[in-house]
CSV table of C-alpha atoms in Angstrom, one decimal:
chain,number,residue,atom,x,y,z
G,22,UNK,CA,0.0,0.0,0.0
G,23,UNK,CA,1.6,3.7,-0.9
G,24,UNK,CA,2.2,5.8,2.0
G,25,UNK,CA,1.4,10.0,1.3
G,26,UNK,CA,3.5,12.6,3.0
G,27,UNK,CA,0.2,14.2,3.6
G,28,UNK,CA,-3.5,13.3,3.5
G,29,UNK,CA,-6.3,16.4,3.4
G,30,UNK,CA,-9.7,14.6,4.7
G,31,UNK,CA,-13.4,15.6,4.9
G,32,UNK,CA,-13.0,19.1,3.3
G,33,UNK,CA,-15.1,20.7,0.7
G,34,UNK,CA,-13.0,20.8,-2.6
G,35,UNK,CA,-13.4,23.2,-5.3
G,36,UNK,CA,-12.0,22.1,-8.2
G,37,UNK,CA,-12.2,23.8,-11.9
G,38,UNK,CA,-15.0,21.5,-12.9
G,39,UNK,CA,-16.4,20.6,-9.2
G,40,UNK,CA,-17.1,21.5,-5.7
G,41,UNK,CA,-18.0,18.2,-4.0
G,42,UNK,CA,-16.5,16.4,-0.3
G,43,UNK,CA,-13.1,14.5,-1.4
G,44,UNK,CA,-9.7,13.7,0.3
G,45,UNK,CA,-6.5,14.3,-0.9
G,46,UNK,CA,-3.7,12.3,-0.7
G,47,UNK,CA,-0.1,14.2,-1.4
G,48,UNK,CA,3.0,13.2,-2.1
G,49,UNK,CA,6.2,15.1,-2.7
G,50,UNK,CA,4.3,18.0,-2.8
G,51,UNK,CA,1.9,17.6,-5.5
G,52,UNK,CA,-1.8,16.4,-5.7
G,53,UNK,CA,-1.3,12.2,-6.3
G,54,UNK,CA,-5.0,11.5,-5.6
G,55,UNK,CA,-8.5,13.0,-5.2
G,56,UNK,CA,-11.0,10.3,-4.0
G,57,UNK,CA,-14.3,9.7,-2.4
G,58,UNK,CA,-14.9,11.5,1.3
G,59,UNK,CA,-14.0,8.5,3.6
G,60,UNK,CA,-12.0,6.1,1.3
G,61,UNK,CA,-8.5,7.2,2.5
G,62,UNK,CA,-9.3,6.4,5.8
G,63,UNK,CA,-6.8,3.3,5.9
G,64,UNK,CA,-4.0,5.3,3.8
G,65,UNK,CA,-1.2,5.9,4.9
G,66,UNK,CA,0.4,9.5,5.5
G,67,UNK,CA,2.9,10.9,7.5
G,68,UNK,CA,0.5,13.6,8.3
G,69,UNK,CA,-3.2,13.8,8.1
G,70,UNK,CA,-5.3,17.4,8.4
G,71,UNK,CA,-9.0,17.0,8.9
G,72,UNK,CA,-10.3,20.2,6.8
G,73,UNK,CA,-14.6,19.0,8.7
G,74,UNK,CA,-16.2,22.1,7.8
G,75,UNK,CA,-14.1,23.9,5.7
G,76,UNK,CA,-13.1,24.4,1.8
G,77,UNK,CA,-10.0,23.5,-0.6
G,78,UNK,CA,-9.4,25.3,-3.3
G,79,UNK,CA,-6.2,26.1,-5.5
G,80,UNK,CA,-4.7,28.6,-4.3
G,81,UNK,CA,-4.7,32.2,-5.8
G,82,UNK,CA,-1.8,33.5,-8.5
G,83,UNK,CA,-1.0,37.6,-8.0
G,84,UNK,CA,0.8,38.4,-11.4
G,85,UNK,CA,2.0,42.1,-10.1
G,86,UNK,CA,3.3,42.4,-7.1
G,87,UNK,CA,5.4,44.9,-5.6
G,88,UNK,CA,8.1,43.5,-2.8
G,89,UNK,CA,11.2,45.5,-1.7
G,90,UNK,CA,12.0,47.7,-4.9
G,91,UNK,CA,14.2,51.1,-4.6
G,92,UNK,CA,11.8,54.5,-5.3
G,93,UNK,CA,10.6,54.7,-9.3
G,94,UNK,CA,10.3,57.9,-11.0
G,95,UNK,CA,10.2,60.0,-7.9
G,96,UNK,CA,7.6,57.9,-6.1
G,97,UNK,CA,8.2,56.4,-2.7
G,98,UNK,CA,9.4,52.5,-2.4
G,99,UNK,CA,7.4,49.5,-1.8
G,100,UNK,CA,5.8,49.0,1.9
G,101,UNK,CA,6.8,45.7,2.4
G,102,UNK,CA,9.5,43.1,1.9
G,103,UNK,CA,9.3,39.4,0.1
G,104,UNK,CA,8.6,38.1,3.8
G,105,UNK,CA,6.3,40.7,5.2
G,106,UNK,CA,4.3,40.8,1.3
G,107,UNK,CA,4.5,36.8,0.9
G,108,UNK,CA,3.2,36.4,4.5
G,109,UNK,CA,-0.2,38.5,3.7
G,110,UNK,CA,-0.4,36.9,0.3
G,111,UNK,CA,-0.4,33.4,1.9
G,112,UNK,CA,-3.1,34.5,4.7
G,113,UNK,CA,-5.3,35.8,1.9
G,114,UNK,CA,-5.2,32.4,-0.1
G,115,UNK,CA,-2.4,33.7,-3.0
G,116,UNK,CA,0.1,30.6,-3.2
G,117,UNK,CA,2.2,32.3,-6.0
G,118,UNK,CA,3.1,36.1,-6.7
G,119,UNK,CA,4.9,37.3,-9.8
G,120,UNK,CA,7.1,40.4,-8.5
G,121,UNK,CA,9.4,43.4,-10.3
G,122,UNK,CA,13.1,42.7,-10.7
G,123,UNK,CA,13.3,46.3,-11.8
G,124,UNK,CA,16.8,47.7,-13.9
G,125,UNK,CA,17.7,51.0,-13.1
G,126,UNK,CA,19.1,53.2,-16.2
G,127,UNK,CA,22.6,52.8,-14.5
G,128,UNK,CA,22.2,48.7,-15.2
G,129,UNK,CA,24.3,47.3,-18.0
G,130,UNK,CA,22.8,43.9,-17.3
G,131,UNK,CA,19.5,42.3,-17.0
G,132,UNK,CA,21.2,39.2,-15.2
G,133,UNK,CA,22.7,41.2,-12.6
G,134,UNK,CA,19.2,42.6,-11.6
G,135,UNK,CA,17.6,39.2,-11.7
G,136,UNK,CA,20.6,37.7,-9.7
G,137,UNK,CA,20.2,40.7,-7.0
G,138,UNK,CA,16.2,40.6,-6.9
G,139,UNK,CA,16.4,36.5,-6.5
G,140,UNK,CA,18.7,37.0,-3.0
G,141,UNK,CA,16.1,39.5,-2.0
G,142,UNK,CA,13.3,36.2,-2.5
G,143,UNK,CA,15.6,33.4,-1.4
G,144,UNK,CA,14.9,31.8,1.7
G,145,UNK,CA,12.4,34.7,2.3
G,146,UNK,CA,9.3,33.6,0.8
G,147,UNK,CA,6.0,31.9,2.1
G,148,UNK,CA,4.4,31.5,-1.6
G,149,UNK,CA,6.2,30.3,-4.8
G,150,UNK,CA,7.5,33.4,-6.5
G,151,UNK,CA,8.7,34.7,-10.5
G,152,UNK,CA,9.6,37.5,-11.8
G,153,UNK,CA,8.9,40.0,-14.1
G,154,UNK,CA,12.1,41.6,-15.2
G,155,UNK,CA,11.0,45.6,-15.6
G,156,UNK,CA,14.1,47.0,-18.6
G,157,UNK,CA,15.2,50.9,-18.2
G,158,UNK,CA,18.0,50.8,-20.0
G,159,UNK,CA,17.5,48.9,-23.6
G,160,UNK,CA,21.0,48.9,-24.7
G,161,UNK,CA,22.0,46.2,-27.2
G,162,UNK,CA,24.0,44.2,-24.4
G,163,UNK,CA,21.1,44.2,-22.1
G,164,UNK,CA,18.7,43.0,-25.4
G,165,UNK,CA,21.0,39.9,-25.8
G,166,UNK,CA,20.2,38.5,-22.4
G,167,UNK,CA,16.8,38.0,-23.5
G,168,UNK,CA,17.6,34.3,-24.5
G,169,UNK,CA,19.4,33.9,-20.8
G,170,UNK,CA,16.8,34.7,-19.0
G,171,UNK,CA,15.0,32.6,-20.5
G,172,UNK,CA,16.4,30.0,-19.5
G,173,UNK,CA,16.8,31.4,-16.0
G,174,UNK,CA,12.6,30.8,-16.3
G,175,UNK,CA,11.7,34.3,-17.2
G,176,UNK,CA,9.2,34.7,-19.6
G,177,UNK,CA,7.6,38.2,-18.6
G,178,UNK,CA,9.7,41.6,-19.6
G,179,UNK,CA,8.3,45.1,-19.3
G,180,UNK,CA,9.8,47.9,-20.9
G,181,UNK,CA,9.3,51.3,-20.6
G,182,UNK,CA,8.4,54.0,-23.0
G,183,UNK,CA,7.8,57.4,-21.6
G,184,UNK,CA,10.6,57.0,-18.6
């Protein structure tokens, strides 16, 4: 018999195409089975949550976020940090946030930004996390590094035209 790392029971599930009472059986992190209320009662998990009286859902995606950035165009900084604006996202159901790495016109490099912004996330993150890589200085060099980043898993750039 497989053995979960963790086993959801007796919640409401809302699924794209559902909202009906199921457990959840997970295993290295991912979804391995949805079944029938009761019939994972003899699974088993390493740790099982009873969700009686309560809903699961996905969690929520926030595609622009604003965590720890310097001032922009004369305007103040962001309020809070990756751990203080990936805390609140977490308590309001977001799971994953797509934030600014944004290039200042001083930047020769688009990796270097990325680089600094990802030790800004690292280790202080409750949700999964991308980027969105925000270009101020479109020099030829810095065009190049689309094709590195990527591969570095960026796939959203945003370049300004009246800065």
């Amino acid at each position: 018999m497989e053995s979960y790392d963790l086993l959801v029971i007796n919640g409401l599930v809302v699924t794209a195409s559902d909202v009906a009472h199921y457990d959840i059986a997970i295993k290295d992190e991912k979804i391995a089975l949805l079944a029938p209320k009761g019939s994972l009662a003899e699974i088993a998990a390493k740790r099982v949550l009873d969700a009686e009286g309560g809903y699961i859902m996905p969690g929520g995606v926030d595609a622009h976020v604003h965590l720890d950035e310097p001032p922009l165009f004369g305007k103040g900084k962001s309020a809070d940090n990756y751990e203080t604006g990936t805390r609140s996202a977490i308590c309001g159901g977001t799971t994953t946030i797509v934030t600014f790495a944004p290039q200042s016109k001083s930047d020769l490099s688009l990796l270097s930004v990325l680089q600094q912004t990802q030790v800004k996330a690292d280790q202080n993150c409750y949700t999964d996390y991308s980027f969105h890589v925000l270009i101020s200085n479109p020099t030829p060099d810095v065009l190049s590094e689309f094709p590195a980043l990527r591969e570095q898993g960026i796939s959203s750039l945003k370049i300004y035209m009246t800065y």
